[in-house]
Amino acid sequence: MKRVWNYIVTMWQPASIFIAGAVIIAGLFAYRIGGLMPGASSVEIQGRNSSISIKSIVNDPVNAPYKSLRFIARHIHNSIGSERLVSSLVAGLSVVLFYLVIRHFCHRYAAVLASIMYATSTSLLSSGRLATSNILLVMLLALLACGYHLRFNQNRTRSWLITSVILGLSLYVPGMIYFIVAGALWQFKTVRKSQRLPKRSLIGISSGILLVIIAPLIFGLIAHPSIWREYLGLSASWPTFTGFLKTLAAVPYGIFIAAPKNPVYRIGKQAVLDIFASAMLIFGCITLFKHYKLDRLVLLLAIFIIAALFTAISGNYENSFILLPFIYFCVAIGIGSLLEQWQKVFPLNPLARILSMSVVAIAVLISVNFQTRRYFIAWPHNTEARAVFTLK
């Protein structure tokens, strides 16, 4: 009994924080999910048609995990709101995963603030509250988490089994193959020289799980070669050189200054980040370059470059959404570095430490207020946005 009581006393605070966080995330991604707009968009209806039956999913297995969940959700309750909840679930899990990853790379306080900013970003709210497979691009964050666990976690068996499942599901996402191949080539020498390779039996089991998961994808790509373009994220026709350069330049330009117009996802040409988040992103990048010997700089640079090239060859700016968790990854590093610099100036002054944390928290609240109001208030009242959400 004493042991149980000690456990309750020790765990009630983190448990309370976890429950409060889960409630807030659920509220963000479920509040008026079916009624914020008057109807559904054409993109959502196209997605519904591709998951209308098991046969249609088998014939085109690209994004099959998402299509399957959407198929189930529609049969539980036939409404656009229930279909959008699939994206909300993925988005909510990505917020939790983001915090679990970023807390290993910066101060816990900075990790919490950055996670709040990521959860309330207009871009995540838009993709996470629409019935589109675009939300599956956050699977790259899950792959990063798996890579980290494979390298540092002591429970190698569990890490390998989880990684095989996540890898299998990620392979269904268009364009994800580029990141997986690049990551495998980058870590090939490290894995080859590693003294902590798993037993052959574990490799065999993990490989078997992976093959079982991706079997429908392999059969679909062989039986229907026409879906290869969709799987590789290629547009119906190759973009012109000028168009390629414009889309490539639109990725960084859209983060800081102005994004291409698309009323399904944003108001006008508003950029992804606000002023404070932009400043912290730049500060975080400077900090990363100062520690250029660390693998995280190479990793993030590679992700940004491959993502920009993938967006350009696809001709679809919305594919740059894959960068969102990593943008806020740099924002977290920027916040953490800013707080560290402040503490170096006033190392023995607790009042200065509290003041710095308070100032940064206020700046984060202003950023959160701007991002959430832009999505929940400005976007649903925008005439152009409402005009594209009229289908039933």
mmCIF file of C-alpha atoms in Angstrom:
data_model
loop_
_atom_site.group_PDB
_atom_site.id
_atom_site.type_symbol
_atom_site.label_atom_id
_atom_site.label_comp_id
_atom_site.label_asym_id
_atom_site.label_seq_id
_atom_site.Cartn_x
_atom_site.Cartn_y
_atom_site.Cartn_z
ATOM 1 C CA MET A 1 0.000 0.000 0.000
ATOM 2 C CA LYS A 2 2.851 2.359 0.861
ATOM 3 C CA ARG A 3 4.470 1.659 -2.502
ATOM 4 C CA VAL A 4 1.223 2.472 -4.313
ATOM 5 C CA TRP A 5 0.829 5.712 -2.358
ATOM 6 C CA ASN A 6 4.431 6.741 -3.120
ATOM 7 C CA TYR A 7 3.812 6.082 -6.803
ATOM 8 C CA ILE A 8 0.661 8.257 -6.759
ATOM 9 C CA VAL A 9 2.477 11.082 -4.953
ATOM 10 C CA THR A 10 5.357 10.914 -7.434
ATOM 11 C CA MET A 11 3.306 10.617 -10.624
ATOM 12 C CA TRP A 12 0.257 12.829 -10.036
ATOM 13 C CA GLN A 13 1.958 15.957 -11.380
ATOM 14 C CA PRO A 14 3.227 14.543 -14.708
ATOM 15 C CA ALA A 15 -0.050 12.622 -15.093
ATOM 16 C CA SER A 16 -2.057 15.824 -14.554
ATOM 17 C CA ILE A 17 0.092 17.710 -17.073
ATOM 18 C CA PHE A 18 -0.311 14.888 -19.605
ATOM 19 C CA ILE A 19 -4.111 14.831 -19.185
ATOM 20 C CA ALA A 20 -4.344 18.633 -19.443
ATOM 21 C CA GLY A 21 -2.167 18.586 -22.568
ATOM 22 C CA ALA A 22 -4.269 15.824 -24.139
ATOM 23 C CA VAL A 23 -7.483 17.768 -23.462
ATOM 24 C CA ILE A 24 -6.035 20.948 -25.006
ATOM 25 C CA ILE A 25 -4.773 19.092 -28.096
ATOM 26 C CA ALA A 26 -8.141 17.342 -28.478
ATOM 27 C CA GLY A 27 -9.895 20.706 -28.247
ATOM 28 C CA LEU A 28 -7.621 22.299 -30.833
ATOM 29 C CA PHE A 29 -8.150 19.577 -33.411
ATOM 30 C CA ALA A 30 -11.767 18.623 -32.705
ATOM 31 C CA TYR A 31 -13.525 21.941 -31.955
ATOM 32 C CA ARG A 32 -16.207 22.512 -34.629
ATOM 33 C CA ILE A 33 -14.303 20.257 -36.992
ATOM 34 C CA GLY A 34 -17.349 19.597 -39.115
ATOM 35 C CA GLY A 35 -18.939 23.043 -38.877
ATOM 36 C CA LEU A 36 -16.185 25.647 -39.024
ATOM 37 C CA MET A 37 -16.804 25.850 -42.786
ATOM 38 C CA PRO A 38 -20.192 25.465 -44.562
ATOM 39 C CA GLY A 39 -19.184 22.274 -46.382
ATOM 40 C CA ALA A 40 -16.318 20.236 -47.802
ATOM 41 C CA SER A 41 -13.693 21.259 -50.346
ATOM 42 C CA SER A 42 -13.120 19.577 -53.716
ATOM 43 C CA VAL A 43 -9.799 18.179 -52.411
ATOM 44 C CA GLU A 44 -11.626 16.432 -49.571
ATOM 45 C CA ILE A 45 -14.269 15.017 -51.918
ATOM 46 C CA GLN A 46 -11.560 13.661 -54.238
ATOM 47 C CA GLY A 47 -9.985 11.974 -51.233
ATOM 48 C CA ARG A 48 -13.353 10.480 -50.286
ATOM 49 C CA ASN A 49 -13.790 9.036 -53.779
ATOM 50 C CA SER A 50 -10.354 7.370 -53.584
ATOM 51 C CA SER A 51 -11.339 5.641 -50.327
ATOM 52 C CA ILE A 52 -14.951 4.880 -51.190
ATOM 53 C CA SER A 53 -14.398 1.097 -51.014
ATOM 54 C CA ILE A 54 -11.780 -1.501 -50.130
ATOM 55 C CA LYS A 55 -11.411 -2.274 -53.835
ATOM 56 C CA SER A 56 -10.544 1.341 -54.665
ATOM 57 C CA ILE A 57 -7.921 1.373 -51.881
ATOM 58 C CA VAL A 58 -6.369 -1.892 -53.114
ATOM 59 C CA ASN A 59 -6.257 -0.629 -56.713
ATOM 60 C CA ASP A 60 -4.501 2.558 -55.597
ATOM 61 C CA PRO A 61 -2.658 1.768 -52.338
ATOM 62 C CA VAL A 62 -0.808 5.108 -52.190
ATOM 63 C CA ASN A 63 -1.715 6.636 -48.802
ATOM 64 C CA ALA A 64 -3.537 3.377 -48.008
ATOM 65 C CA PRO A 65 -3.195 3.694 -44.177
ATOM 66 C CA TYR A 66 -4.939 7.076 -44.281
ATOM 67 C CA LYS A 67 -7.548 5.904 -46.796
ATOM 68 C CA SER A 68 -8.316 2.836 -44.665
ATOM 69 C CA LEU A 69 -8.843 4.905 -41.507
ATOM 70 C CA ARG A 70 -11.024 7.329 -43.442
ATOM 71 C CA PHE A 71 -13.054 4.422 -44.848
ATOM 72 C CA ILE A 72 -13.624 3.128 -41.306
ATOM 73 C CA ALA A 73 -14.467 6.601 -39.948
ATOM 74 C CA ARG A 74 -17.070 7.181 -42.663
ATOM 75 C CA HIS A 75 -18.767 3.877 -41.862
ATOM 76 C CA ILE A 76 -18.871 4.731 -38.171
ATOM 77 C CA HIS A 77 -20.497 8.099 -38.898
ATOM 78 C CA ASN A 78 -21.126 9.316 -42.428
ATOM 79 C CA SER A 79 -20.058 12.966 -42.169
ATOM 80 C CA ILE A 80 -17.155 15.131 -43.237
ATOM 81 C CA GLY A 81 -16.451 15.819 -39.575
ATOM 82 C CA SER A 82 -15.766 12.153 -38.793
ATOM 83 C CA GLU A 83 -13.501 11.884 -41.841
ATOM 84 C CA ARG A 84 -11.560 14.957 -40.718
ATOM 85 C CA LEU A 85 -11.026 13.387 -37.296
ATOM 86 C CA VAL A 86 -8.578 10.957 -38.919
ATOM 87 C CA SER A 87 -6.285 13.880 -39.801
ATOM 88 C CA SER A 88 -6.869 15.363 -36.342
ATOM 89 C CA LEU A 89 -5.683 12.142 -34.710
ATOM 90 C CA VAL A 90 -2.484 12.129 -36.786
ATOM 91 C CA ALA A 91 -1.862 15.834 -36.098
ATOM 92 C CA GLY A 92 -2.433 15.411 -32.359
ATOM 93 C CA LEU A 93 -0.047 12.470 -32.176
ATOM 94 C CA SER A 94 2.548 14.495 -34.085
ATOM 95 C CA VAL A 95 2.404 17.190 -31.369
ATOM 96 C CA VAL A 96 3.109 14.617 -28.649
ATOM 97 C CA LEU A 97 5.879 13.081 -30.741
ATOM 98 C CA PHE A 98 7.349 16.521 -31.443
ATOM 99 C CA TYR A 99 7.722 17.209 -27.729
ATOM 100 C CA LEU A 100 9.159 13.760 -26.999
ATOM 101 C CA VAL A 101 11.830 14.333 -29.659
ATOM 102 C CA ILE A 102 12.685 18.004 -29.099
ATOM 103 C CA ARG A 103 13.119 17.680 -25.320
ATOM 104 C CA HIS A 104 16.336 15.733 -26.011
ATOM 105 C CA PHE A 105 17.850 18.633 -27.958
ATOM 106 C CA CYS A 106 17.088 21.723 -25.890
ATOM 107 C CA HIS A 107 15.960 22.949 -22.465
ATOM 108 C CA ARG A 108 12.667 21.403 -21.322
ATOM 109 C CA TYR A 109 11.059 24.849 -20.949
ATOM 110 C CA ALA A 110 11.992 25.719 -24.544
ATOM 111 C CA ALA A 111 10.684 22.318 -25.683
ATOM 112 C CA VAL A 112 7.299 22.972 -24.040
ATOM 113 C CA LEU A 113 7.003 26.460 -25.577
ATOM 114 C CA ALA A 114 8.009 25.238 -29.044
ATOM 115 C CA SER A 115 5.541 22.335 -28.806
ATOM 116 C CA ILE A 116 2.749 24.799 -27.988
ATOM 117 C CA MET A 117 3.756 26.926 -30.984
ATOM 118 C CA TYR A 118 3.838 23.874 -33.258
ATOM 119 C CA ALA A 119 0.429 22.648 -32.035
ATOM 120 C CA THR A 120 -1.212 26.041 -32.608
ATOM 121 C CA SER A 121 0.465 26.883 -35.920
ATOM 122 C CA THR A 122 -2.022 27.740 -38.634
ATOM 123 C CA SER A 123 -0.376 25.273 -41.017
ATOM 124 C CA LEU A 124 -0.809 22.302 -38.680
ATOM 125 C CA LEU A 125 -4.351 23.326 -37.773
ATOM 126 C CA SER A 126 -5.254 23.619 -41.467
ATOM 127 C CA SER A 127 -3.850 20.245 -42.536
ATOM 128 C CA GLY A 128 -4.812 18.560 -39.264
ATOM 129 C CA ARG A 129 -8.455 19.575 -39.520
ATOM 130 C CA LEU A 130 -9.036 18.697 -43.182
ATOM 131 C CA ALA A 131 -9.895 15.296 -44.631
ATOM 132 C CA THR A 132 -6.805 15.162 -46.844
ATOM 133 C CA SER A 133 -3.853 12.787 -46.867
ATOM 134 C CA ASN A 134 -1.461 15.759 -46.757
ATOM 135 C CA ILE A 135 -1.264 15.289 -42.980
ATOM 136 C CA LEU A 136 0.655 12.013 -43.471
ATOM 137 C CA LEU A 137 3.740 14.052 -44.373
ATOM 138 C CA VAL A 138 4.370 14.352 -40.610
ATOM 139 C CA MET A 139 5.420 10.678 -40.785
ATOM 140 C CA LEU A 140 8.912 12.000 -41.472
ATOM 141 C CA LEU A 141 8.964 13.206 -37.855
ATOM 142 C CA ALA A 142 8.046 9.674 -36.741
ATOM 143 C CA LEU A 143 10.930 8.295 -38.791
ATOM 144 C CA LEU A 144 13.295 10.762 -37.121
ATOM 145 C CA ALA A 145 12.071 9.616 -33.704
ATOM 146 C CA CYS A 146 12.637 5.985 -34.700
ATOM 147 C CA GLY A 147 16.166 6.772 -35.869
ATOM 148 C CA TYR A 148 16.921 8.480 -32.565
ATOM 149 C CA HIS A 149 15.608 5.516 -30.572
ATOM 150 C CA LEU A 150 17.564 3.016 -32.641
ATOM 151 C CA ARG A 151 20.732 4.931 -31.885
ATOM 152 C CA PHE A 152 20.273 5.767 -28.202
ATOM 153 C CA ASN A 153 17.539 3.611 -26.663
ATOM 154 C CA GLN A 154 18.653 0.655 -24.585
ATOM 155 C CA ASN A 155 15.607 -1.471 -25.478
ATOM 156 C CA ARG A 156 16.830 -2.440 -28.937
ATOM 157 C CA THR A 157 14.187 -5.101 -29.551
ATOM 158 C CA ARG A 158 11.247 -2.741 -29.049
ATOM 159 C CA SER A 159 12.971 0.009 -31.083
ATOM 160 C CA TRP A 160 13.529 -2.276 -34.062
ATOM 161 C CA LEU A 161 9.978 -3.625 -34.021
ATOM 162 C CA ILE A 162 8.415 -0.153 -33.768
ATOM 163 C CA THR A 163 10.712 1.164 -36.492
ATOM 164 C CA SER A 164 9.717 -1.630 -38.869
ATOM 165 C CA VAL A 165 6.032 -0.712 -38.422
ATOM 166 C CA ILE A 166 6.595 3.062 -38.814
ATOM 167 C CA LEU A 167 8.860 2.521 -41.818
ATOM 168 C CA GLY A 168 6.272 0.299 -43.475
ATOM 169 C CA LEU A 169 3.483 2.829 -42.971
ATOM 170 C CA SER A 170 5.717 5.716 -44.117
ATOM 171 C CA LEU A 171 6.498 3.990 -47.402
ATOM 172 C CA TYR A 172 2.864 4.484 -48.432
ATOM 173 C CA VAL A 173 3.276 8.282 -48.330
ATOM 174 C CA PRO A 174 4.142 9.911 -51.694
ATOM 175 C CA GLY A 175 7.697 11.246 -51.774
ATOM 176 C CA MET A 176 8.728 9.694 -48.452
ATOM 177 C CA ILE A 177 10.932 7.201 -50.296
ATOM 178 C CA TYR A 178 13.390 10.013 -51.105
ATOM 179 C CA PHE A 179 13.998 10.767 -47.426
ATOM 180 C CA ILE A 180 14.210 7.090 -46.471
ATOM 181 C CA VAL A 181 16.800 6.304 -49.166
ATOM 182 C CA ALA A 182 18.837 9.422 -48.301
ATOM 183 C CA GLY A 183 18.762 8.542 -44.589
ATOM 184 C CA ALA A 184 19.799 4.943 -45.271
ATOM 185 C CA LEU A 185 22.744 6.050 -47.429
ATOM 186 C CA TRP A 186 23.810 8.603 -44.809
ATOM 187 C CA GLN A 187 23.805 6.090 -41.945
ATOM 188 C CA PHE A 188 25.075 3.092 -43.936
ATOM 189 C CA LYS A 189 28.691 3.345 -42.747
ATOM 190 C CA THR A 190 27.627 4.035 -39.159
ATOM 191 C CA VAL A 191 25.367 0.972 -39.072
ATOM 192 C CA ARG A 192 27.996 -1.187 -40.756
ATOM 193 C CA LYS A 193 30.631 -0.299 -38.160
ATOM 194 C CA SER A 194 28.248 -0.454 -35.225
ATOM 195 C CA GLN A 195 28.969 -2.949 -32.489
ATOM 196 C CA ARG A 196 25.329 -2.908 -31.361
ATOM 197 C CA LEU A 197 23.691 -4.577 -34.336
ATOM 198 C CA PRO A 198 20.673 -6.692 -33.341
ATOM 199 C CA LYS A 199 20.532 -10.452 -33.548
ATOM 200 C CA ARG A 200 19.751 -11.978 -36.914
ATOM 201 C CA SER A 201 16.471 -13.294 -35.563
ATOM 202 C CA LEU A 202 15.349 -9.749 -34.677
ATOM 203 C CA ILE A 203 16.411 -8.464 -38.094
ATOM 204 C CA GLY A 204 14.429 -11.294 -39.673
ATOM 205 C CA ILE A 205 11.301 -10.565 -37.625
ATOM 206 C CA SER A 206 11.536 -6.815 -38.333
ATOM 207 C CA SER A 207 12.027 -7.459 -42.050
ATOM 208 C CA GLY A 208 9.048 -9.808 -42.050
ATOM 209 C CA ILE A 209 6.832 -7.195 -40.390
ATOM 210 C CA LEU A 210 7.987 -4.596 -42.928
ATOM 211 C CA LEU A 211 7.272 -6.875 -45.890
ATOM 212 C CA VAL A 212 3.798 -7.782 -44.603
ATOM 213 C CA ILE A 213 2.914 -4.093 -44.190
ATOM 214 C CA ILE A 214 4.157 -2.969 -47.621
ATOM 215 C CA ALA A 215 2.954 -6.046 -49.559
ATOM 216 C CA PRO A 216 -0.268 -4.314 -50.750
ATOM 217 C CA LEU A 217 1.802 -1.340 -51.917
ATOM 218 C CA ILE A 218 4.196 -3.554 -53.888
ATOM 219 C CA PHE A 219 1.352 -5.477 -55.527
ATOM 220 C CA GLY A 220 -0.479 -2.234 -56.328
ATOM 221 C CA LEU A 221 2.556 -0.621 -57.953
ATOM 222 C CA ILE A 222 3.202 -3.754 -60.043
ATOM 223 C CA ALA A 223 -0.434 -4.250 -61.062
ATOM 224 C CA HIS A 224 -1.091 -0.560 -61.775
ATOM 225 C CA PRO A 225 2.106 1.118 -63.080
ATOM 226 C CA SER A 226 0.122 4.307 -63.687
ATOM 227 C CA ILE A 227 0.200 5.140 -59.968
ATOM 228 C CA TRP A 228 3.993 5.383 -59.906
ATOM 229 C CA ARG A 229 3.819 9.112 -60.662
ATOM 230 C CA GLU A 230 1.494 9.674 -57.729
ATOM 231 C CA TYR A 231 3.691 7.557 -55.468
ATOM 232 C CA LEU A 232 6.862 9.442 -56.393
ATOM 233 C CA GLY A 233 5.050 12.745 -55.969
ATOM 234 C CA LEU A 234 5.494 13.757 -59.597
ATOM 235 C CA SER A 235 3.090 16.077 -61.377
ATOM 236 C CA ALA A 236 1.160 14.881 -64.435
ATOM 237 C CA SER A 237 3.647 16.723 -66.654
ATOM 238 C CA TRP A 238 7.227 17.689 -65.891
ATOM 239 C CA PRO A 239 7.486 21.290 -64.673
ATOM 240 C CA THR A 240 9.356 23.765 -66.829
ATOM 241 C CA PHE A 241 12.755 24.915 -65.592
ATOM 242 C CA THR A 242 11.256 28.299 -64.707
ATOM 243 C CA GLY A 243 8.348 26.654 -62.905
ATOM 244 C CA PHE A 244 10.756 24.392 -61.025
ATOM 245 C CA LEU A 245 12.807 27.368 -59.822
ATOM 246 C CA LYS A 246 9.676 29.319 -58.810
ATOM 247 C CA THR A 247 8.313 26.448 -56.726
ATOM 248 C CA LEU A 248 11.758 25.845 -55.232
ATOM 249 C CA ALA A 249 12.075 29.502 -54.228
ATOM 250 C CA ALA A 250 8.497 29.497 -52.900
ATOM 251 C CA VAL A 251 9.475 27.103 -50.078
ATOM 252 C CA PRO A 252 11.734 29.485 -48.072
ATOM 253 C CA TYR A 253 9.768 32.517 -49.302
ATOM 254 C CA GLY A 254 6.531 30.974 -48.021
ATOM 255 C CA ILE A 255 8.012 30.333 -44.588
ATOM 256 C CA PHE A 256 8.983 33.945 -43.938
ATOM 257 C CA ILE A 257 7.232 36.322 -46.364
ATOM 258 C CA ALA A 258 4.373 35.050 -48.546
ATOM 259 C CA ALA A 259 3.067 31.645 -49.629
ATOM 260 C CA PRO A 260 1.194 30.871 -52.868
ATOM 261 C CA LYS A 261 -2.560 31.513 -52.701
ATOM 262 C CA ASN A 262 -4.611 28.479 -51.747
ATOM 263 C CA PRO A 263 -7.836 29.283 -49.836
ATOM 264 C CA VAL A 264 -8.166 25.615 -48.793
ATOM 265 C CA TYR A 265 -5.121 25.979 -46.543
ATOM 266 C CA ARG A 266 -4.573 29.692 -45.884
ATOM 267 C CA ILE A 267 -5.802 33.254 -46.163
ATOM 268 C CA GLY A 268 -4.405 34.975 -49.210
ATOM 269 C CA LYS A 269 -0.617 34.698 -49.308
ATOM 270 C CA GLN A 270 0.115 34.756 -45.588
ATOM 271 C CA ALA A 271 3.441 33.187 -44.611
ATOM 272 C CA VAL A 272 3.791 30.130 -42.404
ATOM 273 C CA LEU A 273 5.544 31.920 -39.519
ATOM 274 C CA ASP A 274 4.850 35.125 -37.603
ATOM 275 C CA ILE A 275 7.561 37.630 -36.662
ATOM 276 C CA PHE A 276 8.586 36.008 -33.357
ATOM 277 C CA ALA A 277 8.695 32.479 -34.791
ATOM 278 C CA SER A 278 10.714 33.752 -37.780
ATOM 279 C CA ALA A 279 13.241 35.404 -35.466
ATOM 280 C CA MET A 280 13.590 32.254 -33.363
ATOM 281 C CA LEU A 281 13.980 30.134 -36.509
ATOM 282 C CA ILE A 282 16.852 32.327 -37.715
ATOM 283 C CA PHE A 283 18.420 32.315 -34.247
ATOM 284 C CA GLY A 284 18.056 28.541 -34.075
ATOM 285 C CA CYS A 285 19.736 28.106 -37.480
ATOM 286 C CA ILE A 286 22.640 30.312 -36.362
ATOM 287 C CA THR A 287 23.018 28.166 -33.233
ATOM 288 C CA LEU A 288 23.022 24.985 -35.332
ATOM 289 C CA PHE A 289 25.756 26.339 -37.614
ATOM 290 C CA LYS A 290 27.858 27.254 -34.599
ATOM 291 C CA HIS A 291 27.761 23.568 -33.616
ATOM 292 C CA TYR A 292 28.418 22.374 -37.156
ATOM 293 C CA LYS A 293 30.134 19.165 -36.030
ATOM 294 C CA LEU A 294 26.890 17.745 -34.646
ATOM 295 C CA ASP A 295 24.854 15.343 -36.810
ATOM 296 C CA ARG A 296 21.684 17.365 -36.272
ATOM 297 C CA LEU A 297 22.952 20.133 -38.603
ATOM 298 C CA VAL A 298 23.596 17.673 -41.443
ATOM 299 C CA LEU A 299 20.258 15.986 -40.778
ATOM 300 C CA LEU A 300 18.206 19.192 -40.840
ATOM 301 C CA LEU A 301 20.042 20.601 -43.856
ATOM 302 C CA ALA A 302 19.399 17.394 -45.779
ATOM 303 C CA ILE A 303 15.715 17.397 -44.819
ATOM 304 C CA PHE A 304 15.270 21.020 -45.909
ATOM 305 C CA ILE A 305 17.086 20.483 -49.223
ATOM 306 C CA ILE A 306 15.304 17.234 -50.125
ATOM 307 C CA ALA A 307 11.929 18.678 -49.086
ATOM 308 C CA ALA A 308 12.465 21.780 -51.242
ATOM 309 C CA LEU A 309 13.497 19.661 -54.244
ATOM 310 C CA PHE A 310 10.562 17.290 -53.721
ATOM 311 C CA THR A 311 8.157 20.248 -53.561
ATOM 312 C CA ALA A 312 9.663 21.685 -56.752
ATOM 313 C CA ILE A 313 9.489 18.481 -58.832
ATOM 314 C CA SER A 314 5.943 17.796 -57.646
ATOM 315 C CA GLY A 315 4.880 21.324 -58.597
ATOM 316 C CA ASN A 316 2.729 21.362 -55.463
ATOM 317 C CA TYR A 317 3.722 23.905 -52.804
ATOM 318 C CA GLU A 318 1.574 22.130 -50.187
ATOM 319 C CA ASN A 319 4.136 19.306 -50.083
ATOM 320 C CA SER A 320 6.422 21.734 -48.228
ATOM 321 C CA PHE A 321 4.177 21.007 -45.212
ATOM 322 C CA ILE A 322 6.596 18.140 -44.556
ATOM 323 C CA LEU A 323 9.028 20.762 -43.221
ATOM 324 C CA LEU A 324 6.718 22.138 -40.527
ATOM 325 C CA PRO A 325 7.905 19.993 -37.557
ATOM 326 C CA PHE A 326 11.527 20.686 -38.461
ATOM 327 C CA ILE A 327 10.917 24.416 -38.793
ATOM 328 C CA TYR A 328 9.630 24.411 -35.217
ATOM 329 C CA PHE A 329 12.507 22.120 -34.268
ATOM 330 C CA CYS A 330 14.819 25.030 -35.175
ATOM 331 C CA VAL A 331 12.473 27.467 -33.409
ATOM 332 C CA ALA A 332 12.848 25.389 -30.212
ATOM 333 C CA ILE A 333 16.637 25.470 -30.511
ATOM 334 C CA GLY A 334 16.427 29.237 -31.030
ATOM 335 C CA ILE A 335 14.317 29.739 -27.903
ATOM 336 C CA GLY A 336 16.584 27.485 -25.864
ATOM 337 C CA SER A 337 19.709 29.308 -27.090
ATOM 338 C CA LEU A 338 18.155 32.698 -26.332
ATOM 339 C CA LEU A 339 17.416 31.654 -22.747
ATOM 340 C CA GLU A 340 20.945 30.258 -22.367
ATOM 341 C CA GLN A 341 22.497 33.517 -23.583
ATOM 342 C CA TRP A 342 20.385 35.461 -21.107
ATOM 343 C CA GLN A 343 21.497 33.210 -18.246
ATOM 344 C CA LYS A 344 25.155 33.666 -19.224
ATOM 345 C CA VAL A 345 24.752 37.430 -18.848
ATOM 346 C CA PHE A 346 23.046 37.060 -15.435
ATOM 347 C CA PRO A 347 24.270 33.670 -14.147
ATOM 348 C CA LEU A 348 23.598 34.284 -10.454
ATOM 349 C CA ASN A 349 20.458 36.411 -10.656
ATOM 350 C CA PRO A 350 17.270 34.335 -10.211
ATOM 351 C CA LEU A 351 15.126 37.415 -10.883
ATOM 352 C CA ALA A 352 16.771 37.890 -14.290
ATOM 353 C CA ARG A 353 16.150 34.198 -15.069
ATOM 354 C CA ILE A 354 12.459 34.486 -14.184
ATOM 355 C CA LEU A 355 12.216 37.719 -16.189
ATOM 356 C CA SER A 356 13.749 36.129 -19.292
ATOM 357 C CA MET A 357 11.418 33.124 -19.086
ATOM 358 C CA SER A 358 8.424 35.413 -18.605
ATOM 359 C CA VAL A 359 9.325 37.656 -21.562
ATOM 360 C CA VAL A 360 9.764 34.640 -23.863
ATOM 361 C CA ALA A 361 6.479 33.121 -22.598
ATOM 362 C CA ILE A 362 4.631 36.378 -23.357
ATOM 363 C CA ALA A 363 6.140 36.442 -26.863
ATOM 364 C CA VAL A 364 5.015 32.833 -27.378
ATOM 365 C CA LEU A 365 1.477 33.690 -26.192
ATOM 366 C CA ILE A 366 1.325 36.552 -28.710
ATOM 367 C CA SER A 367 2.494 34.194 -31.451
ATOM 368 C CA VAL A 368 -0.053 31.549 -30.415
ATOM 369 C CA ASN A 369 -2.821 34.144 -30.326
ATOM 370 C CA PHE A 370 -1.941 35.331 -33.843
ATOM 371 C CA GLN A 371 -1.781 31.809 -35.313
ATOM 372 C CA THR A 372 -4.997 30.530 -33.714
ATOM 373 C CA ARG A 373 -7.003 33.682 -34.506
ATOM 374 C CA ARG A 374 -5.778 33.501 -38.097
ATOM 375 C CA TYR A 375 -7.193 29.985 -38.384
ATOM 376 C CA PHE A 376 -10.306 29.924 -36.151
ATOM 377 C CA ILE A 377 -11.550 33.483 -36.790
ATOM 378 C CA ALA A 378 -10.047 35.066 -39.917
ATOM 379 C CA TRP A 379 -9.948 32.023 -42.216
ATOM 380 C CA PRO A 380 -13.582 30.822 -41.812
ATOM 381 C CA HIS A 381 -14.803 34.406 -42.390
ATOM 382 C CA ASN A 382 -12.726 34.842 -45.532
ATOM 383 C CA THR A 383 -14.925 35.034 -48.639
ATOM 384 C CA GLU A 384 -12.506 33.136 -50.891
ATOM 385 C CA ALA A 385 -12.063 30.365 -48.325
ATOM 386 C CA ARG A 386 -15.794 29.901 -47.766
ATOM 387 C CA ALA A 387 -16.359 29.735 -51.522
ATOM 388 C CA VAL A 388 -14.292 26.530 -51.844
ATOM 389 C CA PHE A 389 -16.003 24.761 -48.910
ATOM 390 C CA THR A 390 -19.477 24.353 -50.370
ATOM 391 C CA LEU A 391 -19.643 20.693 -51.380
ATOM 392 C CA LYS A 392 -21.549 18.038 -49.428
#
